[in-house]
Short mmCIF file of C-alpha atoms in Angstrom, two decimals:
data_model
loop_
_atom_site.label_atom_id
_atom_site.label_comp_id
_atom_site.label_asym_id
_atom_site.label_seq_id
_atom_site.Cartn_x
_atom_site.Cartn_y
_atom_site.Cartn_z
CA UNK A 227 62.48 -98.29 -13.89
CA UNK A 228 62.17 -101.81 -12.85
CA UNK A 229 62.49 -104.77 -15.22
CA UNK A 230 62.30 -108.54 -14.72
CA UNK A 231 64.06 -111.24 -16.84
CA UNK A 232 63.49 -114.77 -17.23
CA UNK A 233 65.62 -117.41 -19.01
CA UNK A 234 65.51 -119.36 -20.90
CA UNK A 235 62.44 -118.42 -22.96
CA UNK A 236 61.90 -122.06 -23.95
CA UNK A 237 63.20 -125.31 -22.89
CA UNK A 238 62.74 -129.02 -23.95
CA UNK A 239 63.91 -131.52 -21.53
CA UNK A 240 63.79 -135.30 -21.18
CA UNK A 241 62.02 -137.00 -18.24
CA UNK A 242 64.40 -137.50 -15.37
CA UNK A 243 66.75 -134.63 -16.32
CA UNK A 244 67.53 -131.72 -13.95
CA UNK A 245 66.05 -128.18 -14.30
CA UNK A 246 67.19 -124.70 -13.54
CA UNK A 247 65.10 -121.60 -14.32
CA UNK A 248 66.40 -118.18 -13.47
CA UNK A 249 64.62 -114.97 -12.71
CA UNK A 250 66.34 -111.64 -11.95
CA UNK A 251 64.84 -108.32 -11.23
CA UNK A 252 66.51 -104.93 -11.79
CA UNK A 253 65.76 -101.44 -10.48
CA UNK A 254 64.51 -102.37 -7.00
CA UNK A 255 65.70 -103.69 -3.74
CA UNK A 256 64.46 -106.47 -1.45
CA UNK A 257 61.35 -107.32 -3.70
CA UNK A 258 58.98 -110.07 -2.85
CA UNK A 259 59.60 -112.68 -5.47
CA UNK A 260 57.08 -115.34 -6.77
CA UNK A 261 57.18 -118.46 -9.12
CA UNK A 262 53.87 -119.49 -10.82
CA UNK A 263 53.06 -122.27 -13.21
CA UNK A 264 50.46 -122.39 -15.83
CA UNK A 265 49.41 -125.88 -17.04
CA UNK A 266 46.88 -126.50 -19.72
CA UNK A 267 43.48 -126.00 -18.15
CA UNK A 268 44.76 -125.49 -14.68
CA UNK A 269 45.01 -121.69 -14.40
CA UNK A 270 47.77 -119.85 -12.56
CA UNK A 271 49.23 -121.78 -9.69
CA UNK A 272 51.50 -120.21 -7.15
CA UNK A 273 54.57 -122.58 -6.46
CA UNK A 274 56.89 -120.44 -4.25
CA UNK A 275 57.34 -117.01 -2.91
CA UNK A 276 60.16 -115.31 -1.12
CA UNK A 277 60.27 -112.19 1.07
CA UNK A 278 64.10 -112.10 1.40
CA UNK A 279 67.34 -113.96 0.69
CA UNK A 280 67.17 -117.52 1.75
CA UNK A 281 63.55 -117.21 2.77
CA UNK A 282 61.27 -119.52 0.73
CA UNK A 283 57.66 -120.39 1.18
CA UNK A 284 56.30 -123.49 -0.71
CA UNK A 285 52.73 -123.37 -1.52
CA UNK A 286 52.33 -126.76 -3.24
CA UNK A 287 54.23 -129.93 -2.44
CA UNK A 288 55.82 -131.25 -5.64
CA UNK A 289 58.90 -132.18 -7.53
CA UNK A 290 60.34 -128.62 -7.64
CA UNK A 291 62.29 -126.42 -5.26
CA UNK A 292 63.27 -122.78 -5.24
CA UNK A 293 66.18 -120.72 -3.96
CA UNK A 294 67.16 -117.00 -3.55
CA UNK A 295 70.89 -116.78 -3.48
CA UNK A 296 70.95 -113.01 -4.04
CA UNK A 297 68.48 -110.22 -3.36
CA UNK A 298 67.06 -110.01 -6.86
CA UNK A 299 67.72 -113.45 -8.16
CA UNK A 300 65.18 -116.34 -7.78
CA UNK A 301 65.85 -119.79 -9.15
CA UNK A 302 63.48 -122.71 -9.70
CA UNK A 303 65.07 -126.09 -9.82
CA UNK A 304 64.34 -129.83 -10.00
CA UNK A 305 66.60 -132.86 -9.65
CA UNK A 306 64.42 -135.04 -11.85
CA UNK A 307 61.75 -133.74 -14.22
CA UNK A 308 58.41 -135.45 -14.52
CA UNK A 309 56.05 -135.15 -17.49
CA UNK A 310 53.66 -133.34 -15.27
CA UNK A 311 56.26 -130.62 -14.82
CA UNK A 312 55.53 -129.40 -18.43
CA UNK A 313 53.94 -125.82 -18.48
CA UNK A 314 54.59 -122.16 -18.62
CA UNK A 315 56.56 -120.79 -15.72
CA UNK A 316 56.19 -117.18 -14.70
CA UNK A 317 58.27 -115.17 -12.21
CA UNK A 318 56.84 -112.05 -10.62
CA UNK A 319 58.07 -109.36 -8.18
CA UNK A 320 56.25 -107.08 -5.82
CA UNK A 321 57.41 -104.14 -3.71
CA UNK A 322 58.55 -105.39 -0.12
CA UNK A 323 56.09 -103.21 1.63
CA UNK A 324 53.33 -105.98 1.40
CA UNK A 325 50.54 -103.40 1.04
CA UNK A 326 47.42 -105.11 -0.18
CA UNK A 327 47.22 -102.81 -3.23
CA UNK A 328 50.73 -103.53 -4.40
CA UNK A 329 51.00 -104.80 -7.88
CA UNK A 330 52.71 -107.92 -8.96
CA UNK A 331 54.80 -107.46 -12.01
CA UNK A 332 55.40 -110.50 -14.24
CA UNK A 333 58.20 -111.61 -16.27
CA UNK A 334 57.94 -112.91 -19.87
CA UNK A 335 57.78 -116.57 -18.84
CA UNK A 336 59.58 -119.83 -19.70
CA UNK A 337 57.88 -122.44 -21.72
CA UNK A 338 59.09 -125.93 -20.39
CA UNK A 339 58.26 -129.07 -22.39
CA UNK A 340 59.19 -132.51 -20.69
CA UNK A 341 59.35 -135.29 -23.13
CA UNK B 249 40.68 -117.98 2.75
CA UNK B 250 40.34 -115.53 -0.13
CA UNK B 251 39.22 -116.78 -3.58
CA UNK B 252 37.79 -115.52 -6.80
CA UNK B 253 35.56 -117.29 -9.24
CA UNK B 254 35.48 -116.32 -13.00
CA UNK B 255 32.35 -117.31 -14.75
CA UNK B 256 32.97 -118.71 -18.12
CA UNK B 257 36.26 -120.09 -19.38
CA UNK B 258 35.62 -118.55 -22.76
CA UNK B 259 33.66 -115.48 -23.91
CA UNK B 260 33.11 -114.77 -27.50
CA UNK B 261 32.09 -111.27 -28.78
CA UNK B 262 32.04 -109.47 -32.12
CA UNK B 263 34.26 -106.56 -32.80
CA UNK B 264 32.50 -103.31 -31.49
CA UNK B 265 30.32 -105.26 -29.07
CA UNK B 266 30.33 -104.78 -25.24
CA UNK B 267 32.75 -106.92 -23.39
CA UNK B 268 31.72 -108.23 -19.96
CA UNK B 269 34.12 -110.67 -17.96
CA UNK B 270 32.77 -111.72 -14.59
CA UNK B 271 34.60 -112.12 -11.31
CA UNK B 272 33.11 -112.89 -7.95
CA UNK B 273 35.17 -112.88 -4.79
CA UNK B 274 35.11 -114.50 -1.43
CA UNK B 275 37.19 -112.74 1.32
CA UNK B 276 37.27 -112.67 5.12
CA UNK B 277 38.85 -109.30 5.04
CA UNK B 278 38.27 -106.21 2.91
CA UNK B 279 39.12 -107.40 -0.53
CA UNK B 280 41.74 -105.85 -2.78
CA UNK B 281 41.14 -106.97 -6.30
CA UNK B 282 43.13 -107.01 -9.53
CA UNK B 283 42.49 -107.71 -13.34
CA UNK B 284 45.41 -108.90 -15.34
CA UNK B 285 45.61 -109.64 -19.15
CA UNK B 286 47.91 -112.24 -20.74
CA UNK B 287 48.56 -112.37 -24.51
CA UNK B 288 49.80 -115.65 -25.99
CA UNK B 289 53.07 -116.92 -24.66
CA UNK B 290 53.64 -113.65 -22.64
CA UNK B 291 53.57 -112.70 -18.98
CA UNK B 292 50.62 -111.12 -17.26
CA UNK B 293 50.04 -107.35 -17.56
CA UNK B 294 48.07 -105.32 -14.87
CA UNK B 295 44.71 -103.85 -16.38
CA UNK B 296 43.49 -102.25 -13.22
CA UNK B 297 43.15 -102.76 -9.42
CA UNK B 298 40.56 -101.93 -6.76
CA UNK B 299 42.14 -99.90 -3.89
CA UNK B 300 38.99 -98.86 -2.06
CA UNK B 301 39.41 -95.27 -3.04
CA UNK B 302 36.64 -95.56 -5.62
CA UNK B 303 34.19 -98.27 -6.60
CA UNK B 304 34.51 -97.70 -10.43
CA UNK B 305 38.06 -98.31 -11.48
CA UNK B 306 39.41 -97.24 -14.97
CA UNK B 307 42.32 -99.12 -16.41
CA UNK B 308 44.36 -99.39 -19.53
CA UNK B 309 43.06 -100.03 -23.08
CA UNK B 310 39.57 -98.67 -22.26
CA UNK B 311 38.69 -101.35 -19.58
CA UNK B 312 36.98 -100.59 -16.28
CA UNK B 313 35.60 -102.55 -13.48
CA UNK B 314 33.03 -101.91 -10.72
CA UNK B 315 33.40 -103.05 -7.25
CA UNK B 316 29.95 -104.14 -5.74
CA UNK B 317 30.25 -105.30 -2.15
CA UNK B 318 26.66 -106.37 -2.07
CA UNK B 319 27.05 -108.67 -4.95
CA UNK B 320 30.74 -109.48 -4.06
CA UNK B 321 31.66 -108.84 -7.60
CA UNK B 322 34.37 -106.99 -9.62
CA UNK B 323 33.34 -107.49 -13.20
CA UNK B 324 35.45 -106.24 -16.12
CA UNK B 325 33.84 -104.28 -18.92
CA UNK B 326 34.70 -102.51 -22.12
CA UNK B 327 32.08 -100.73 -24.33
CA UNK B 328 33.50 -101.77 -27.56
CA UNK B 329 35.74 -104.71 -28.29
CA UNK B 330 38.82 -104.57 -30.52
CA UNK B 331 40.44 -107.49 -32.16
CA UNK B 332 43.55 -106.61 -30.15
CA UNK B 333 41.56 -107.45 -26.89
CA UNK B 334 41.68 -111.11 -27.75
CA UNK B 335 43.68 -112.49 -24.74
CA UNK B 336 43.13 -114.36 -21.51
CA UNK B 337 41.99 -112.34 -18.49
CA UNK B 338 42.68 -113.18 -14.87
CA UNK B 339 40.91 -111.78 -11.75
CA UNK B 340 42.93 -111.86 -8.49
CA UNK B 341 42.49 -111.08 -4.83
CA UNK B 342 45.07 -110.25 -2.13
CA UNK B 343 45.44 -112.80 0.49
CA UNK B 344 44.69 -111.96 4.05
CA UNK B 345 48.35 -111.40 4.89
CA UNK B 346 48.72 -109.26 1.71
CA UNK B 347 51.82 -111.33 0.67
CA UNK B 348 50.29 -113.21 -2.21
CA UNK B 349 47.66 -113.07 -4.81
CA UNK B 350 45.01 -115.82 -5.50
CA UNK B 351 44.06 -115.89 -9.12
CA UNK B 352 40.96 -117.13 -10.81
CA UNK B 353 41.16 -119.75 -13.52
CA UNK B 354 41.08 -117.11 -16.21
CA UNK B 355 38.63 -116.24 -19.02
CA UNK B 356 39.63 -116.41 -22.67
CA UNK B 357 38.22 -113.51 -24.60
CA UNK B 358 37.65 -114.21 -28.32
CA UNK B 359 36.80 -111.33 -30.71
CA UNK B 360 35.48 -112.07 -34.19
CA UNK B 361 35.35 -109.52 -37.02
#
């Protein structure tokens, strides 16, 4: 069966510090991968998605970047965190067939607080 | 562009009462719709999805949703609420390229004893 991991689970970082959040998927090959952010009162915002190694689509211009160095690894980064980067970050995967009925499966999330 | 609107950021019900969470969609292609649930500090979990095979879709935990094209709706219902149903619920629609999902802003379900 497939599983998705995210770490760390929680993170407290000062403004201006770098960020690296990691997501890995097990039990599937060539998945579509997604990064979302939930900020208070703003719903679920898609940040990046990837359909293959090195292929990243950015949905929202911002202070963040994403990379996919391996097939089942997706990393969210920032060089300098802002207060507005605080939120709950969710990684998700989906089968590579891109059928409209394919389910997205979510990881447990990372709670980021920028002080 | 595809979008979904969830009416009511918060819905309160008593334990045992009917749960009704509203979702309306806007789509330029045949819509494929999903309902997810999120418990505090956890990821999202799929409740059910509309695949065009049947307009009434049954999901986990006793939830179901009915696709009504004439009303552009996909409302989520449960006949009798349990305390354990208290969570945030998200409606979502596949984009036209079927690569991503667009989520509604979510509805927080509060269940009182």
